CSV table of N, CA and C in Angstrom, one decimal:
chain,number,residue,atom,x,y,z
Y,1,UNK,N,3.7,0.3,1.1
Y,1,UNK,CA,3.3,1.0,-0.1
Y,1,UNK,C,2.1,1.9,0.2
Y,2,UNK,N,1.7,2.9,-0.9
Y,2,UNK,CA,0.8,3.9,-0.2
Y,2,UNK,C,-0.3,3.4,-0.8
Y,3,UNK,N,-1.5,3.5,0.1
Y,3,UNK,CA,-3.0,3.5,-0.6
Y,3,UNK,C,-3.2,3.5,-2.1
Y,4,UNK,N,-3.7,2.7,-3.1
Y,4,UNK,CA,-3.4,2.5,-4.7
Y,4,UNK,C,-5.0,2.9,-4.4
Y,5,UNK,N,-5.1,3.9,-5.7
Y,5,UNK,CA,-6.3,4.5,-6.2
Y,5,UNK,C,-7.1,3.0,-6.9
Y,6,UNK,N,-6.5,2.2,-7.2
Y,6,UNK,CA,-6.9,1.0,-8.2
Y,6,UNK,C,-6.4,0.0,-7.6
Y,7,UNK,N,-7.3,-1.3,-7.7
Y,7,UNK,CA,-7.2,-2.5,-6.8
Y,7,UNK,C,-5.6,-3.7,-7.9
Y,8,UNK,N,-5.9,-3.6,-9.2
Y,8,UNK,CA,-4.8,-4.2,-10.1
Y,8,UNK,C,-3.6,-4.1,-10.3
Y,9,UNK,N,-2.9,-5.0,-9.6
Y,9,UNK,CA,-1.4,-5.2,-9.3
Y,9,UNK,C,-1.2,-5.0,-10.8
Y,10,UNK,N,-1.8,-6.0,-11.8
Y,10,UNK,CA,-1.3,-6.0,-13.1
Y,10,UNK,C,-1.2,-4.9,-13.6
Y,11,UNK,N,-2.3,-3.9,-13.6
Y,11,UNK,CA,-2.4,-2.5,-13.9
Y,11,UNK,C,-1.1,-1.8,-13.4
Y,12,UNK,N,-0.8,-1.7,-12.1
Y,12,UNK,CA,0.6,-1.2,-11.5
Y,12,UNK,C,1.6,-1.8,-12.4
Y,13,UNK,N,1.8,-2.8,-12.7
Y,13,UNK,CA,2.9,-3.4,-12.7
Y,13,UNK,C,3.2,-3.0,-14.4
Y,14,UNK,N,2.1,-2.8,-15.2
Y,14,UNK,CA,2.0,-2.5,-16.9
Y,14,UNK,C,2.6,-1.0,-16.7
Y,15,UNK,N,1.8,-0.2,-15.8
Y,15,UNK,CA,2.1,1.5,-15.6
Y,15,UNK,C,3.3,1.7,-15.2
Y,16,UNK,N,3.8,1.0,-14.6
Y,16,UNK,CA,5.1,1.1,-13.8
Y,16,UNK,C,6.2,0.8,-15.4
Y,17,UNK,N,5.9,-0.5,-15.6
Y,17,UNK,CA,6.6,-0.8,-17.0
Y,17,UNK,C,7.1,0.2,-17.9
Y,18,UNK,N,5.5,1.0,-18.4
Y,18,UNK,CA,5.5,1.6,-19.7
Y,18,UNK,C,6.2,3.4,-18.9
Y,19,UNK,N,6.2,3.4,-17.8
Y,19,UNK,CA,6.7,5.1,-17.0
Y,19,UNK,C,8.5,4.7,-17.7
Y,20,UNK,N,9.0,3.1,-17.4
Y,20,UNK,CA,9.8,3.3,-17.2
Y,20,UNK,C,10.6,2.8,-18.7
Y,21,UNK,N,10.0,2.2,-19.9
Y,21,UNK,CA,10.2,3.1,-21.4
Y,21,UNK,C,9.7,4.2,-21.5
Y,22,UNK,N,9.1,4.8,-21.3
Y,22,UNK,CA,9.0,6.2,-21.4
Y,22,UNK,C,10.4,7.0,-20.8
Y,23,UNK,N,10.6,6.8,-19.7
Y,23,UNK,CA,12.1,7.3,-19.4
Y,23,UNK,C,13.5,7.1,-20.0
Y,24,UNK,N,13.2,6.1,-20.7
Y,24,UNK,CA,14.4,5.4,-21.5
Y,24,UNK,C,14.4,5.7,-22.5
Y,25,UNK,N,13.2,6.2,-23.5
Y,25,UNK,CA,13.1,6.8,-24.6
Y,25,UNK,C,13.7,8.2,-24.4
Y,26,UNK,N,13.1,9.1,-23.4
Y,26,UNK,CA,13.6,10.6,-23.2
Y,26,UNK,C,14.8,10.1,-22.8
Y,27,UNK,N,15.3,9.6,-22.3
Y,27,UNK,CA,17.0,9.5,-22.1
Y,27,UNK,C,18.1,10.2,-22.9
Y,28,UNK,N,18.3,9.5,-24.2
Y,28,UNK,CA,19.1,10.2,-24.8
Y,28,UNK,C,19.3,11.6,-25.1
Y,29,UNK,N,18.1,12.2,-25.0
Y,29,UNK,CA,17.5,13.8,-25.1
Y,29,UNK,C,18.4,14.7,-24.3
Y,30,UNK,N,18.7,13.9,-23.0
Y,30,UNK,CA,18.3,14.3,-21.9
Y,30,UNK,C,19.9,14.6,-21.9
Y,31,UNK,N,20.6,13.4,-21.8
Y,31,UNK,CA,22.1,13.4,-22.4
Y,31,UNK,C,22.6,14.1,-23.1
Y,32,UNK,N,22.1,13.9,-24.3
Y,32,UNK,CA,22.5,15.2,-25.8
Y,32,UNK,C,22.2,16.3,-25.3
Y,33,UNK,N,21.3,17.0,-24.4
Y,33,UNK,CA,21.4,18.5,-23.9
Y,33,UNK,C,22.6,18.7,-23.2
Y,34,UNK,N,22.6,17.7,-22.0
Y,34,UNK,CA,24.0,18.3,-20.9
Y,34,UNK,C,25.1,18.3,-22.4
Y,35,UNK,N,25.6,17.0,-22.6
Y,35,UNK,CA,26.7,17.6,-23.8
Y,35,UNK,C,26.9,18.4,-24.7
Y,36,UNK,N,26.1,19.0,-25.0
Y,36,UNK,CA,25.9,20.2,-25.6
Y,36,UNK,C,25.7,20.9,-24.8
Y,37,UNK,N,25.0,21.6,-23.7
Y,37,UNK,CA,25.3,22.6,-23.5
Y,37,UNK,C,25.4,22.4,-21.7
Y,38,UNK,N,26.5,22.4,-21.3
Y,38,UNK,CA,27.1,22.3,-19.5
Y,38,UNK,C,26.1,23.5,-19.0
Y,39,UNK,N,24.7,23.5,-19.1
Y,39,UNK,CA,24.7,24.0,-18.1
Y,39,UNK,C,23.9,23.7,-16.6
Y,40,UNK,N,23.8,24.4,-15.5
Y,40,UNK,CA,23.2,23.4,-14.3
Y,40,UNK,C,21.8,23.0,-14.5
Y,41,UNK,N,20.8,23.6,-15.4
Y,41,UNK,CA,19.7,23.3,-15.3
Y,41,UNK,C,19.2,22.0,-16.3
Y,42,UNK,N,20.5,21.6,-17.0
Y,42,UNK,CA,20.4,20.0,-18.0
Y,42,UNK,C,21.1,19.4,-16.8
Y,43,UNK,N,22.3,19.9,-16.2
Y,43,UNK,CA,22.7,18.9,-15.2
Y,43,UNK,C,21.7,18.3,-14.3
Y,44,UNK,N,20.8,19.1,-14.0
Y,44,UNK,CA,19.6,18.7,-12.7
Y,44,UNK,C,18.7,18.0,-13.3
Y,45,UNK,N,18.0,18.6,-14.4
Y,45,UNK,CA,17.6,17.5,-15.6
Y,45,UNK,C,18.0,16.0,-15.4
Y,46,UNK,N,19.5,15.9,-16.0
Y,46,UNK,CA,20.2,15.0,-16.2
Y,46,UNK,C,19.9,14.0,-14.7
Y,47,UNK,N,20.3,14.3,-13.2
Y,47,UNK,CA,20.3,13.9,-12.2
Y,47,UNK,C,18.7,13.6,-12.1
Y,48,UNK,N,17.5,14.4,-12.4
Y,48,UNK,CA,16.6,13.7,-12.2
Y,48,UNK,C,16.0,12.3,-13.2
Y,49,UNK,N,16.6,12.9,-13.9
Y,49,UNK,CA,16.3,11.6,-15.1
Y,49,UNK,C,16.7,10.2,-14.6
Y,50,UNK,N,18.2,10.4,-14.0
Y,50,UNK,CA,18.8,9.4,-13.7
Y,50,UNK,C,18.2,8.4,-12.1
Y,51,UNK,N,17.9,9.3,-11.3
Y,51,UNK,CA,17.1,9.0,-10.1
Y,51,UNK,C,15.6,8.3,-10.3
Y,52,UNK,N,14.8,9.0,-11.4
Y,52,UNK,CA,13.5,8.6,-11.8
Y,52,UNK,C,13.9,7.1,-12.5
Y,53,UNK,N,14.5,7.1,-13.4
Y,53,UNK,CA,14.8,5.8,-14.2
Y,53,UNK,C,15.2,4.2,-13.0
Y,54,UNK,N,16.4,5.0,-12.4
Y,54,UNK,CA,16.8,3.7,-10.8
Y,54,UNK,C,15.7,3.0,-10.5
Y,55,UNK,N,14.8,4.4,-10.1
Y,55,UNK,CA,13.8,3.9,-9.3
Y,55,UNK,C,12.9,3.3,-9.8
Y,56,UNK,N,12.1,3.9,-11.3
Y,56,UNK,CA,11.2,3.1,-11.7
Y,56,UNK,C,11.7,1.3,-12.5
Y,57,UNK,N,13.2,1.7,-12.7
Y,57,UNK,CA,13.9,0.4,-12.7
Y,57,UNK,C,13.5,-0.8,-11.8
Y,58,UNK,N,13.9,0.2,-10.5
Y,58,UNK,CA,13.9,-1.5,-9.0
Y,58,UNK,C,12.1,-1.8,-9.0
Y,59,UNK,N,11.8,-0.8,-9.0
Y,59,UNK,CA,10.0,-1.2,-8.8
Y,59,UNK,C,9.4,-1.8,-9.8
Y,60,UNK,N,9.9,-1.4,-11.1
Y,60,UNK,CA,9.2,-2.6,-12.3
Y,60,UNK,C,9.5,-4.0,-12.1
Y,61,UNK,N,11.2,-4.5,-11.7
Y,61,UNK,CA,11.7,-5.6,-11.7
Y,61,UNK,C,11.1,-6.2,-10.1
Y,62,UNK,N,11.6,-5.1,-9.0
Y,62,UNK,CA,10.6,-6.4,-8.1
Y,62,UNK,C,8.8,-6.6,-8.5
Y,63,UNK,N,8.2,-5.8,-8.9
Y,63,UNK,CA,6.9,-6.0,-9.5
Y,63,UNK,C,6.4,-7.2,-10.6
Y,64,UNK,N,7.6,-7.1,-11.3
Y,64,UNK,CA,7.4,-7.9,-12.4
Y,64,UNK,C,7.8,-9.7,-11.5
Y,65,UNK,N,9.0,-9.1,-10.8
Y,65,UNK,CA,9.4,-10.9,-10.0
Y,65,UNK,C,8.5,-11.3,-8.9
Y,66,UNK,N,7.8,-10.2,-8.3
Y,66,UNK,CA,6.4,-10.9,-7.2
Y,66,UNK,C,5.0,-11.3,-8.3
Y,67,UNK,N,5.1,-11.3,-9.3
Y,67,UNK,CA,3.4,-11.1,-10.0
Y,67,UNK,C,3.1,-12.1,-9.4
Y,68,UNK,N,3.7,-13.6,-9.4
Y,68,UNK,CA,3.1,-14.5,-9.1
Y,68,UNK,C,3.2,-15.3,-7.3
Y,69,UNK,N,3.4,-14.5,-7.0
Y,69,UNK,CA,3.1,-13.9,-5.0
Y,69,UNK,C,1.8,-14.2,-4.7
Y,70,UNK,N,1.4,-14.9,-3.9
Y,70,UNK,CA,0.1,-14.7,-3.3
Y,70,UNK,C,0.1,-13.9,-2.7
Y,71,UNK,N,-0.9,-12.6,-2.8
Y,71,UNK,CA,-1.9,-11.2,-2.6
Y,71,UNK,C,-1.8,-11.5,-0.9
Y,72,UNK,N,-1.5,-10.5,0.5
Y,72,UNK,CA,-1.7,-10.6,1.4
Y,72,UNK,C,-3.3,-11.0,1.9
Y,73,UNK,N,-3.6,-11.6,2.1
Y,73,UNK,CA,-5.5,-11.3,2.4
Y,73,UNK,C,-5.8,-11.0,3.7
Y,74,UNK,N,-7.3,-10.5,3.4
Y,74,UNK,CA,-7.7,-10.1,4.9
Y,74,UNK,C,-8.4,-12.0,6.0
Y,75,UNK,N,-8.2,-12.6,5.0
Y,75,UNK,CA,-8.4,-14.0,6.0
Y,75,UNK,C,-7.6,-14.4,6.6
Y,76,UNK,N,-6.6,-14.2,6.4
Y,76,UNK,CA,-5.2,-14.6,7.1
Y,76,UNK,C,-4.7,-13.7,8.3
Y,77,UNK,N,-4.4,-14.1,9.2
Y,77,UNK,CA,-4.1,-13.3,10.1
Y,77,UNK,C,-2.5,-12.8,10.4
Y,78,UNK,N,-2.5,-11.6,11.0
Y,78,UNK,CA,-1.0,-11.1,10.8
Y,78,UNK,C,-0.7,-10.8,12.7
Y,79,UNK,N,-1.6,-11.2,13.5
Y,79,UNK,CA,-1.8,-11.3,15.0
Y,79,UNK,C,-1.6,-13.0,15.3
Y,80,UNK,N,-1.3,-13.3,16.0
Y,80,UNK,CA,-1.2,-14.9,16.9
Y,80,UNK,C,-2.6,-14.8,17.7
Y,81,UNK,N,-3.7,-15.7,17.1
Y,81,UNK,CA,-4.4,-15.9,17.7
Y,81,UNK,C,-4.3,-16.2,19.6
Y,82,UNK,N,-3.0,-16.9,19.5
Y,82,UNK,CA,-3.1,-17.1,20.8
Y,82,UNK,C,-3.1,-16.1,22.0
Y,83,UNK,N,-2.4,-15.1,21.0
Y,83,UNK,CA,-2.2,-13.8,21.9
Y,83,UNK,C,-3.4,-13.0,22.7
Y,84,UNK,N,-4.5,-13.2,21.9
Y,84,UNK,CA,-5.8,-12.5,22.4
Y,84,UNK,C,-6.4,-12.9,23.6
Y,85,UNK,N,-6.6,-12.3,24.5
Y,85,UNK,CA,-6.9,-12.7,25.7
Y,85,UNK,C,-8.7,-13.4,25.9
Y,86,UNK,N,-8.8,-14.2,26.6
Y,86,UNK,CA,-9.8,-14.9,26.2
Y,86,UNK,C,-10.8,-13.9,26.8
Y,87,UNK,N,-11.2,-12.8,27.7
Y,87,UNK,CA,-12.0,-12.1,28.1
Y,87,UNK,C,-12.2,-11.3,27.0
Y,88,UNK,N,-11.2,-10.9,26.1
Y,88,UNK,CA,-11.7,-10.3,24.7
Y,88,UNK,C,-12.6,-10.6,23.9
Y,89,UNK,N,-12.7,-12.5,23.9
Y,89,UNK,CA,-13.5,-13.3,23.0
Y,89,UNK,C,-14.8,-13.0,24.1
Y,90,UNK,N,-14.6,-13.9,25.1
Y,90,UNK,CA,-15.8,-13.6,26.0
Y,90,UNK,C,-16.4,-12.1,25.7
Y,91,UNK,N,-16.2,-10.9,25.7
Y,91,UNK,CA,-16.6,-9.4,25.5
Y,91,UNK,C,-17.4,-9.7,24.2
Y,92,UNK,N,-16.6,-10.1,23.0
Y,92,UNK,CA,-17.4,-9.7,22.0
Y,92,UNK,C,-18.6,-11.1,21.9
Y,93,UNK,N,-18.6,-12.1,22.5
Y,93,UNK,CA,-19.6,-12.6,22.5
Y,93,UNK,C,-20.7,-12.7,23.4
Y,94,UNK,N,-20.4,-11.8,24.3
Y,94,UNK,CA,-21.6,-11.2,25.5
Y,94,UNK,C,-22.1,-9.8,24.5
Y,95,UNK,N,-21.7,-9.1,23.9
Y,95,UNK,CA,-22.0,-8.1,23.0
Y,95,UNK,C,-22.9,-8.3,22.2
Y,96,UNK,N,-23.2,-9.4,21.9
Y,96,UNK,CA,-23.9,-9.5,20.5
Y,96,UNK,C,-24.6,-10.7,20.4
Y,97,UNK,N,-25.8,-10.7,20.0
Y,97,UNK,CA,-26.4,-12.0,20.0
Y,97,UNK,C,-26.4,-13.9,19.7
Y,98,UNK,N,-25.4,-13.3,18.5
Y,98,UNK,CA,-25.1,-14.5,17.1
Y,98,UNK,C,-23.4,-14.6,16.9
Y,99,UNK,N,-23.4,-15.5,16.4
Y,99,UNK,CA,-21.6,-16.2,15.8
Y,99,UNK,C,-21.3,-14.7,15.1
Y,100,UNK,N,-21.7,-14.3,13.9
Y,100,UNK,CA,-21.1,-13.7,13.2
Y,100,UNK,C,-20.9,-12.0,13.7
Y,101,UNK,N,-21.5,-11.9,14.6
Y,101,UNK,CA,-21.6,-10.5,14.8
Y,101,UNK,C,-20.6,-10.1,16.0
Y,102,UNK,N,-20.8,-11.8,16.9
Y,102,UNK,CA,-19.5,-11.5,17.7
Y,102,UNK,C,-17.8,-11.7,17.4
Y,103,UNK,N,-18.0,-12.5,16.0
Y,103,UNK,CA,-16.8,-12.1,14.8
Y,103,UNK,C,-16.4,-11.2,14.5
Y,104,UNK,N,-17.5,-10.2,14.3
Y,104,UNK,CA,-16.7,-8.9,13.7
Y,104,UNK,C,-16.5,-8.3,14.6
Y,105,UNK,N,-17.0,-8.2,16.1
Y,105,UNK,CA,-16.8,-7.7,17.2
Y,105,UNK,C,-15.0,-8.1,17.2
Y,106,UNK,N,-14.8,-8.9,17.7
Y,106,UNK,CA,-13.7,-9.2,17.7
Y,106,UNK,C,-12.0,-9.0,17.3
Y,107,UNK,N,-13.1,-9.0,15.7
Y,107,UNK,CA,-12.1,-8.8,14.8
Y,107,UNK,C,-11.8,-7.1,14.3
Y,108,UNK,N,-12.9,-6.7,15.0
Y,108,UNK,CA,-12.5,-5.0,14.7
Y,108,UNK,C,-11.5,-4.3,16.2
Y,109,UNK,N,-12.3,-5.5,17.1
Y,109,UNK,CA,-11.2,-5.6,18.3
Y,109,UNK,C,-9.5,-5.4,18.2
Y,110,UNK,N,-9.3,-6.4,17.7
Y,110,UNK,CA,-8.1,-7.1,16.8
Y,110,UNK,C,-7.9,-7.0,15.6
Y,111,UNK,N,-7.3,-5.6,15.5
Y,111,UNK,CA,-7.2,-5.5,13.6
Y,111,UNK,C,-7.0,-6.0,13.1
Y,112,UNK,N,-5.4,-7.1,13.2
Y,112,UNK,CA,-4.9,-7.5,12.6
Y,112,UNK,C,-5.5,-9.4,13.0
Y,113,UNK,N,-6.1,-9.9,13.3
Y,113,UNK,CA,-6.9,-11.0,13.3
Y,113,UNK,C,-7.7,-11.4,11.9
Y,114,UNK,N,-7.1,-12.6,11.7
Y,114,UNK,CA,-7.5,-12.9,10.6
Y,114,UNK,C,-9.0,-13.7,10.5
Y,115,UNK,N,-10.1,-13.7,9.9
Y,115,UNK,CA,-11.6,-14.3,9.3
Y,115,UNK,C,-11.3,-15.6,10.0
Y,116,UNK,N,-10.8,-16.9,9.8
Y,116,UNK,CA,-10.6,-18.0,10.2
Y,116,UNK,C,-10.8,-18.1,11.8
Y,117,UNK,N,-9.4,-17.6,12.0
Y,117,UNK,CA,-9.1,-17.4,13.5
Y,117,UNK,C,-10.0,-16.9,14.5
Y,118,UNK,N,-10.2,-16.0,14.2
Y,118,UNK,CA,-11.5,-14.8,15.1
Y,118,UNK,C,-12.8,-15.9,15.0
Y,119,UNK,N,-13.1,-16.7,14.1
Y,119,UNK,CA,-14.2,-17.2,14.2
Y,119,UNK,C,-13.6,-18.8,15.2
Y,120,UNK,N,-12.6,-19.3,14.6
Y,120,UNK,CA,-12.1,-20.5,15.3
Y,120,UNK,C,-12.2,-20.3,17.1
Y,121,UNK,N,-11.6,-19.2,17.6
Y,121,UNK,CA,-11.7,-18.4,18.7
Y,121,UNK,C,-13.3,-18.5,19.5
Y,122,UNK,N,-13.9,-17.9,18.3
Y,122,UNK,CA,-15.7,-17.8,18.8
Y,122,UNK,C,-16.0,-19.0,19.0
Y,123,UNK,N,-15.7,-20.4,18.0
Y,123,UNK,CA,-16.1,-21.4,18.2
Y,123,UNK,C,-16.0,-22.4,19.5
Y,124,UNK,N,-14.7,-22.1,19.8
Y,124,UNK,CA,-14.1,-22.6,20.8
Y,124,UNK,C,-15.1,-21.8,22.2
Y,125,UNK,N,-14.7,-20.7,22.1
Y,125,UNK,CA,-15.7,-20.4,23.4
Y,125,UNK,C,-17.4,-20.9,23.7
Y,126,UNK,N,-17.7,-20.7,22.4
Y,126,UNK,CA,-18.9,-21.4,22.6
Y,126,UNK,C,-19.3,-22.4,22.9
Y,127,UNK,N,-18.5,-23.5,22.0
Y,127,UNK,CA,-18.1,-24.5,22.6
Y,127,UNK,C,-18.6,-25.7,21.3
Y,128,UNK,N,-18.2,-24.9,20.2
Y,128,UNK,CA,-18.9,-25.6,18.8
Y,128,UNK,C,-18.0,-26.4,18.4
């Protein structure tokens, strides 16, 4: 999904709702023109009405059926800790003085390393 201006799924998920009674209301409008009058610019009308509506259809309904999804987080990791090579860990804790700094080291190392891990990692080398 693309970068959300706003952090509230709920907010998406209300907006998304109300875009797509709003399309359902102009619907029949939209209908009553092409039948009355055949021409291609109610046809295209018509075709986008019908594409916008699908779509804000599938996106409300899976929206509405994940609400209660646990949110991806940044504490969790989406890398296998084990993957990381241990001279990585060693690098970022010869870099920096303290636990926490050789964490972020780490973990900016490893983008996708999750808060727990990266530190689990530090701990182990240290030897905590």
């Amino acid at each position: 999904m693309a970068e959300r201006w706003h952090e509230s799924r709920r907010l998406e998920r209300w907006m998304q709702t109300v875009a797509l009674a709003t399309l359902l209301v102009l619907g029949p409008s939209t209908v009553n023109a092409v039948i009355s009058e055949h021409t291609t610019w109610n046809w295209v009308r018509l075709s986008a009405w019908i594409l916008a509506t699908v779509g804000f259809a599938i996106a409300t309904v899976q929206s509405w059926k994940n609400r209660n999804k646990p949110r991806s987080s940044r504490l969790t990791s989406t890398v296998d800790p084990s993957e990381i090579p241990i001279e990585d860990v060693r690098k970022a804790i010869a870099s920096t003085d303290s636990r926490i700094p050789a964490v972020k080291a780490l973990r900016e190392q490893h983008t996708g390393l999750g808060l727990k891990d990266a530190a689990e990692l530090i701990d182990a080398e240290l030897g905590k």
